[in-house]
Tab-separated table of C-alpha atoms and ligand atoms in Angstrom:
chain	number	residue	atom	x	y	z
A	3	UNK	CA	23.164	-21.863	7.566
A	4	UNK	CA	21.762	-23.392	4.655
A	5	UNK	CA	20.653	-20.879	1.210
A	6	UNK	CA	22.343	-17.548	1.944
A	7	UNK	CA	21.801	-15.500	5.402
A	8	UNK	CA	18.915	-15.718	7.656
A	9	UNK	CA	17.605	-12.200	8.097
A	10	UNK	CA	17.137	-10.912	4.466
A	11	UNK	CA	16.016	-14.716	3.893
A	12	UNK	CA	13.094	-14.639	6.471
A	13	UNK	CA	12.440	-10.483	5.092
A	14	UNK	CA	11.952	-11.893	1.371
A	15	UNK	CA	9.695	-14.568	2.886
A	16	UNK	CA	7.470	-11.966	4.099
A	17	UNK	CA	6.865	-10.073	0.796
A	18	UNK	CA	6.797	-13.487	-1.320
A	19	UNK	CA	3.190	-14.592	-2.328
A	20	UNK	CA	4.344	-18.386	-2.794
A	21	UNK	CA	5.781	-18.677	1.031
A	22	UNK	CA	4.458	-18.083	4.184
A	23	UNK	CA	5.812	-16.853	7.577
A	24	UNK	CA	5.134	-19.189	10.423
A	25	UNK	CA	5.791	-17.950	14.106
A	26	UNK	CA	5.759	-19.945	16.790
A	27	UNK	CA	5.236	-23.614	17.759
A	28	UNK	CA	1.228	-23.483	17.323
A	29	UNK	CA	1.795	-22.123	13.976
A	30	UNK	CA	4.559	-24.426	13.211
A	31	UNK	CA	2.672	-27.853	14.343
A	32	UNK	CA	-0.389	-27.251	12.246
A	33	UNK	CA	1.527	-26.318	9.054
A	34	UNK	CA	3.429	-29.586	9.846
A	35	UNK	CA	0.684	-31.978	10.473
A	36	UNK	CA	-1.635	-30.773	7.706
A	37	UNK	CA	1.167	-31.292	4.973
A	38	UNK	CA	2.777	-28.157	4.572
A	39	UNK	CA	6.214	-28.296	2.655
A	40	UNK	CA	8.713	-26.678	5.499
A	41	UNK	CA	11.570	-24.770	3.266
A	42	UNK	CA	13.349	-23.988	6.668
A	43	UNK	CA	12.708	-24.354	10.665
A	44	UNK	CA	15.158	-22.502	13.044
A	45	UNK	CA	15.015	-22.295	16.787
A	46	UNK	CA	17.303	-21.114	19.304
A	47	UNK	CA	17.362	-23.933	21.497
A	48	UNK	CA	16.500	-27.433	19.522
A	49	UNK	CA	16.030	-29.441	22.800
A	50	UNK	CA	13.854	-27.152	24.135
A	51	UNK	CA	11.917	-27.090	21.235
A	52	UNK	CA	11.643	-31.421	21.342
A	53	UNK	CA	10.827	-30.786	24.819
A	54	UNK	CA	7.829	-29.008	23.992
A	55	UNK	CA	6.988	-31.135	20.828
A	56	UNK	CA	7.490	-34.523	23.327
A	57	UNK	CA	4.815	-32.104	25.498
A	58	UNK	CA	2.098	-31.017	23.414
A	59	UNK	CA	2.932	-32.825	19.507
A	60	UNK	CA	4.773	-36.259	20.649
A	61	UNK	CA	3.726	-36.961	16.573
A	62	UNK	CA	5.781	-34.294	15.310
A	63	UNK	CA	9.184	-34.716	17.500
A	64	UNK	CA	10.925	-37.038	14.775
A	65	UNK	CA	10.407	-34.059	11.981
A	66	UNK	CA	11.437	-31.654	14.075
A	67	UNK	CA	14.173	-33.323	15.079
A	68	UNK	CA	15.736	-33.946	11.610
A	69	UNK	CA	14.320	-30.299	10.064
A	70	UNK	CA	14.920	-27.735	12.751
A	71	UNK	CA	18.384	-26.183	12.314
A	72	UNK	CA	19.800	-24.628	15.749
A	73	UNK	CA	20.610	-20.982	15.882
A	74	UNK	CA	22.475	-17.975	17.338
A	75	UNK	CA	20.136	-16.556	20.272
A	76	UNK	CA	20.691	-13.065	19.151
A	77	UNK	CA	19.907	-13.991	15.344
A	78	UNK	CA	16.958	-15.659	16.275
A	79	UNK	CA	15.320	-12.584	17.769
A	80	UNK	CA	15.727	-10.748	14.635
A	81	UNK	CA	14.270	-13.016	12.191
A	82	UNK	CA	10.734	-11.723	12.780
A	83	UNK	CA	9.470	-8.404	14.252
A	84	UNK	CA	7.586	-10.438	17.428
A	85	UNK	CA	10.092	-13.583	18.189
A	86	UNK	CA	7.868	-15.815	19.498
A	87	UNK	CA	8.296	-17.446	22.890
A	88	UNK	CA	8.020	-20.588	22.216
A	89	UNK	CA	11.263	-20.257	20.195
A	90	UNK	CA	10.391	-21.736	17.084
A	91	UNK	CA	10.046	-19.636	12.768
A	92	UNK	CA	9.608	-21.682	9.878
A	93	UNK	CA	9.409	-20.790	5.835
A	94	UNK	CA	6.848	-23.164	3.988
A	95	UNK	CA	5.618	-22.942	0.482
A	96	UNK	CA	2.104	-22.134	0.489
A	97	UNK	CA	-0.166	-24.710	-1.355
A	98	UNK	CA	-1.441	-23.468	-5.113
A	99	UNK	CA	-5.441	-22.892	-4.657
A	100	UNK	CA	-7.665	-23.102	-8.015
A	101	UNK	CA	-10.513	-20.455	-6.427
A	102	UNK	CA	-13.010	-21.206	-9.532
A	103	UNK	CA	-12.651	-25.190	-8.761
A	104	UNK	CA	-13.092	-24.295	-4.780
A	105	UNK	CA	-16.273	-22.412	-6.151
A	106	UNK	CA	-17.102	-25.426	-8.270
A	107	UNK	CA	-17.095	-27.761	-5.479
A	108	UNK	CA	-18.865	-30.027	-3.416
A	109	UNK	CA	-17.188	-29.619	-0.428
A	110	UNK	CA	-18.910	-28.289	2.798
A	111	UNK	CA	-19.853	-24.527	3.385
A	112	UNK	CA	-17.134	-21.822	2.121
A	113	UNK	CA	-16.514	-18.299	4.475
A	114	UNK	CA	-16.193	-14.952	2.512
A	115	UNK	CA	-14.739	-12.017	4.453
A	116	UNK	CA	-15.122	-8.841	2.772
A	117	UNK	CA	-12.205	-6.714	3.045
A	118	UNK	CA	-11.543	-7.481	6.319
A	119	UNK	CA	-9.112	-5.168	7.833
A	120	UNK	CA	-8.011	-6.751	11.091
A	121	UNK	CA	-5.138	-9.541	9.998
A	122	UNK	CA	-5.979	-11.367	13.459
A	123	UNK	CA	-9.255	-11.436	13.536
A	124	UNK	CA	-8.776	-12.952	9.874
A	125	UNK	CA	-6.977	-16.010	11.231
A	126	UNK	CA	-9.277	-16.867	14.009
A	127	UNK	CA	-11.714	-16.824	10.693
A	128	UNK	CA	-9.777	-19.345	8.846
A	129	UNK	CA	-8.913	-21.207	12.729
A	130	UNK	CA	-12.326	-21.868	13.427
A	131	UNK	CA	-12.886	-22.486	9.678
A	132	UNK	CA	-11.257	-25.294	9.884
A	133	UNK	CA	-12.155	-26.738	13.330
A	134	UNK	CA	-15.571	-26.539	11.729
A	135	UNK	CA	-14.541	-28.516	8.843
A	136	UNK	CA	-16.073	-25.989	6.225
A	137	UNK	CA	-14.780	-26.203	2.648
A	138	UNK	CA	-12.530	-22.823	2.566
A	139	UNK	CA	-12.277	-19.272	3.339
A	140	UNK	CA	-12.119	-16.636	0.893
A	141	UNK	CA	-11.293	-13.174	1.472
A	142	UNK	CA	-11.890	-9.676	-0.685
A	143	UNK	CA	-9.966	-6.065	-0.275
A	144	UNK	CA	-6.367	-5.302	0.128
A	145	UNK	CA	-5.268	-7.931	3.140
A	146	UNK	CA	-3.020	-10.926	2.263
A	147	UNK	CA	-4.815	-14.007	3.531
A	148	UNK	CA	-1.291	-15.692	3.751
A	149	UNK	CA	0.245	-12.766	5.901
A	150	UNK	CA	2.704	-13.830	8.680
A	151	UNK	CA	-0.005	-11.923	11.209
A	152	UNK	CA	-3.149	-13.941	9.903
A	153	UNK	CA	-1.081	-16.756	10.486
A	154	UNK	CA	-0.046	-16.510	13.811
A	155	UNK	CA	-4.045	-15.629	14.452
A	156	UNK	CA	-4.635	-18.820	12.827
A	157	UNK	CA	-2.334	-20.768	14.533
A	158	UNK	CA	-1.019	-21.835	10.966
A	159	UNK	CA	-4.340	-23.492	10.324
A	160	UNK	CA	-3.960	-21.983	6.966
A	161	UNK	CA	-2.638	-25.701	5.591
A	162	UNK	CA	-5.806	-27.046	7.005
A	163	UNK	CA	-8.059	-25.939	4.281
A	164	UNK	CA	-7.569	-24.127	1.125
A	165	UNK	CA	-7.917	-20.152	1.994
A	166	UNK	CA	-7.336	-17.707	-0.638
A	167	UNK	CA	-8.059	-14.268	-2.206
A	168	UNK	CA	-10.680	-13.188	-4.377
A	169	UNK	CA	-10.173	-10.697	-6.220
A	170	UNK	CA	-13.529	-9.982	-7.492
A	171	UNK	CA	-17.375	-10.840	-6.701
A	172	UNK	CA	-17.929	-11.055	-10.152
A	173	UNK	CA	-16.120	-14.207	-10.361
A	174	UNK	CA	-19.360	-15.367	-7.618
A	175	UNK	CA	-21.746	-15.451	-10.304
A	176	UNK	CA	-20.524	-18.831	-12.329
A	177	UNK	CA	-21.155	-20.739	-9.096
A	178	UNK	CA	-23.883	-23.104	-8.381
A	179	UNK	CA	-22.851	-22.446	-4.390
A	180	UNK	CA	-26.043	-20.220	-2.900
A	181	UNK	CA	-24.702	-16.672	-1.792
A	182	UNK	CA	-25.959	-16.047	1.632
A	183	UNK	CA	-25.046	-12.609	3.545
A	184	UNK	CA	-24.772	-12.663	7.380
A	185	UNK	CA	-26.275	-9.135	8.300
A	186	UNK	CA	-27.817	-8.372	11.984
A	187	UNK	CA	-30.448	-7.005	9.972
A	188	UNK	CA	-31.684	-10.546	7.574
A	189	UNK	CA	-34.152	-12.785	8.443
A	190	UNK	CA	-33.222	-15.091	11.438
A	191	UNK	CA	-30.876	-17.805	10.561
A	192	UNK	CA	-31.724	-21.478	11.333
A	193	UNK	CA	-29.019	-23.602	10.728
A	194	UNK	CA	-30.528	-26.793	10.292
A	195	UNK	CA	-31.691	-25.051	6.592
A	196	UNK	CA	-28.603	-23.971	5.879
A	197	UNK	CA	-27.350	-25.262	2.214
A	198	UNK	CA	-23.890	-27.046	2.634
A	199	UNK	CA	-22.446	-25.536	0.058
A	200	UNK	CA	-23.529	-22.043	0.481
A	201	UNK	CA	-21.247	-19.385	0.077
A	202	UNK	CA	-21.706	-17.536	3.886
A	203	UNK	CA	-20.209	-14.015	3.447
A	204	UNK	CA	-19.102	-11.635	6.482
A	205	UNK	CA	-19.012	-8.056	5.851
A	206	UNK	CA	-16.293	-5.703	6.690
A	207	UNK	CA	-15.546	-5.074	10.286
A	208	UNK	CA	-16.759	-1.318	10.645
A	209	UNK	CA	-19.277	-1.248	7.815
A	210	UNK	CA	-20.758	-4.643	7.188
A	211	UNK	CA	-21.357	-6.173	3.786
A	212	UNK	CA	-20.952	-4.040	0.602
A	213	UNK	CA	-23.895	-3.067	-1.054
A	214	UNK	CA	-23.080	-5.106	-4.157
A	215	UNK	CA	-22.702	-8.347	-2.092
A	216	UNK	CA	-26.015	-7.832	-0.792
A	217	UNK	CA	-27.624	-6.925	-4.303
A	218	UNK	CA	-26.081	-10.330	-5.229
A	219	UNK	CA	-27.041	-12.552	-2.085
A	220	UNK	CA	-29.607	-14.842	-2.407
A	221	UNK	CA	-30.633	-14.724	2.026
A	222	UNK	CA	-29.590	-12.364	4.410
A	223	UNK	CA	-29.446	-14.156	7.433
A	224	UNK	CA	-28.831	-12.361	11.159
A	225	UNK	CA	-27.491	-14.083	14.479
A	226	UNK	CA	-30.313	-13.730	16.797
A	227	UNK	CA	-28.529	-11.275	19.388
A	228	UNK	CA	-29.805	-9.585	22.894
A	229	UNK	CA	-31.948	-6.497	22.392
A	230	UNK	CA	-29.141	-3.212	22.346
A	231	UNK	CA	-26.336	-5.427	21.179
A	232	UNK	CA	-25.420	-4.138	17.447
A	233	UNK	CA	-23.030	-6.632	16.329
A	234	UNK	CA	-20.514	-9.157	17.057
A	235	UNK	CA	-17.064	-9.226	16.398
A	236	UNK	CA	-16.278	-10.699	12.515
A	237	UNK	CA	-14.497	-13.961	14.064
A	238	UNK	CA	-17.206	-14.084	16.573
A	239	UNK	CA	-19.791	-14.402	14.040
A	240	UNK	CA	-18.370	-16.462	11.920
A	241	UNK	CA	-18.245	-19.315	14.834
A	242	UNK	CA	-21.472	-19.129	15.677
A	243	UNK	CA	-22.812	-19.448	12.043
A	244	UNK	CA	-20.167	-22.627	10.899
A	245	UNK	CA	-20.602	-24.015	14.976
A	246	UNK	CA	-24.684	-23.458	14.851
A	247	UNK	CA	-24.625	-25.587	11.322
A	248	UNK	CA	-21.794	-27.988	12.594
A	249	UNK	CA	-24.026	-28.712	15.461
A	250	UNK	CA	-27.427	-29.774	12.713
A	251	UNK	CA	-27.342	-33.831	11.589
A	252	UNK	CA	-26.141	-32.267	8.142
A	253	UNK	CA	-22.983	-30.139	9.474
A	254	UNK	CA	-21.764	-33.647	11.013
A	255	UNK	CA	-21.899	-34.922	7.793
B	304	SAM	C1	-18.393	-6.277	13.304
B	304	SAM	S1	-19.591	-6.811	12.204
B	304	SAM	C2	-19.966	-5.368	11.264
B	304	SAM	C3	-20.861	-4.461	11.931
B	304	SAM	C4	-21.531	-3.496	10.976
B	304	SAM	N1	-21.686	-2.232	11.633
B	304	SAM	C5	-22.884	-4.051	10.526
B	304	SAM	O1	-23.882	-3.516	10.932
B	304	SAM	O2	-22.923	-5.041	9.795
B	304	SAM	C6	-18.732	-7.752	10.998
B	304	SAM	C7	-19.575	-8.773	10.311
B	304	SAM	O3	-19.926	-9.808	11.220
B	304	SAM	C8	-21.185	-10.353	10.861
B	304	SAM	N2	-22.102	-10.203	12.003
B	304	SAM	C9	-21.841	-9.640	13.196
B	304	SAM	N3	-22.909	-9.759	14.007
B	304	SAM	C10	-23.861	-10.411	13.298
B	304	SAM	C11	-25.188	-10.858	13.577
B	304	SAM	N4	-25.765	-10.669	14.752
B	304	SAM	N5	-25.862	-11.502	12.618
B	304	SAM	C12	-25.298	-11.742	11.406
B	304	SAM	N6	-24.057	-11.338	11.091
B	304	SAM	C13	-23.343	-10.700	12.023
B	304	SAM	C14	-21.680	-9.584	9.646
B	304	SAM	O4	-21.348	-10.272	8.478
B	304	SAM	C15	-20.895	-8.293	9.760
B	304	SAM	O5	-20.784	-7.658	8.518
């Protein structure tokens, strides 16, 4: 065991905001193939684990096979609080985001979350985020971005695109990017108009968008829904709105 014991190594990995947690082999393949730096890979049963890279990520067997170390069954189940079944943890570095220069840039459409306060439903925000190819995901309120839990929910997708915290709308108002609120109760959205680098915020799960988001939007835009239905779920919506303007001549780019 390389670096001092396991356990307290994988608990100080948890709290520290320049690593992240990665559980299981979905988590651990994307990290890997979008360039994350690995720190440390452990499994309980290496040929296993090739087995199921030569299965679903033939790309990925060589790293694993010279990165993941081998460990004690019973040691394995205590390095995180849900051992995953597919038998694989990892520690990465996360990657340094500038949030004013992802503001400042060109680069497709950006998702806010507002205080979200499910850490699942936050990585199937920043999974589809980047199977949509938008520019980044940004996220308000309390909730790490980076936690082990919005990992796993993002199936480490996290080292696909930048995704960060901000820790203040204020710092919206220096970018050119147009602020547009999705809100059942906007104006219809139609996707085709949508402005490629708009800033498309999602309001909290229970109560929607803050009031001071909305008093800074520029469009509230809803997601034409069947009469009686209130809402959809946060991840839900924030598919159909990057998949709706994926699916225009100027989401494929
Ligand atoms: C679970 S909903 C919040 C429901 C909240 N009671 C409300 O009325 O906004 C979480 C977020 O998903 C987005 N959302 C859900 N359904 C939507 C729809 N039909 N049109 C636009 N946005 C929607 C909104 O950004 C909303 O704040």
């Amino acid at each position: 065991v390389r670096d001092g014991p396991l356990i307290p190594r994988f608990g100080r990995a948890r709290r520290d905001p320049t690593l992240a947690v990665l559980e299981g082999f979905h988590a651990v393949k994307h990290a890997l193939r979008f360039g994350a730096e690995v720190e440390l890979l452990a499994t309980p049963d290496k040929g296993a684990l090739l087995a199921l890279a030569g299965r679903l990520a033939p790309d990925l067997g060589p790293r694993l096979e010279a990165e993941a170390q081998e460990v004690d069954a019973e040691l394995f189940a205590q390095l995180v609080p849900l051992p995953p079944k597919t038998g694989v943890v990892a520690i990465a570095r996360r990657p340094a985001i500038e949030v004013s220069g992802l503001l400042a840039g060109p680069a497709g459409p950006l998702v806010l979350l507002e205080d979200p306060r499910d850490l699942g439903n936050m990585g199937a925000c920043v999974r589809v985020a980047a199977a949509a190819d938008a520019g980044g995901v940004l996220s308000t309120g309390s909730h790490d971005p980076w936690h082990a839990d919005a990992l796993r929910g993002a199936a480490g997708l996290h080292f696909a695109l930048p995704v960060a915290r901000l820790d203040d709308l204020a710092a919206l108002a220096g970018s050119e990017r147009p602020l547009v609120g999705l809100d059942p109760d906007g104006e219809e959205l139609d996707a085709a108009a949508l402005d490629p680098r708009a800033i498309l915020a999602f309001g909290t799960e229970r109560e929607g968008l803050s009031p001071e988001l909305v008093a800074r939007a520029d469009a509230l835009l809803r997601i034409p829904m069947r009469e009686g239905v209130s809402s959809l779920n946060l991840a839900t919506a924030v598919a159909a709105v990057l998949f709706a303007w994926r699916l225009t001549a100027a989401g494929r780019g």
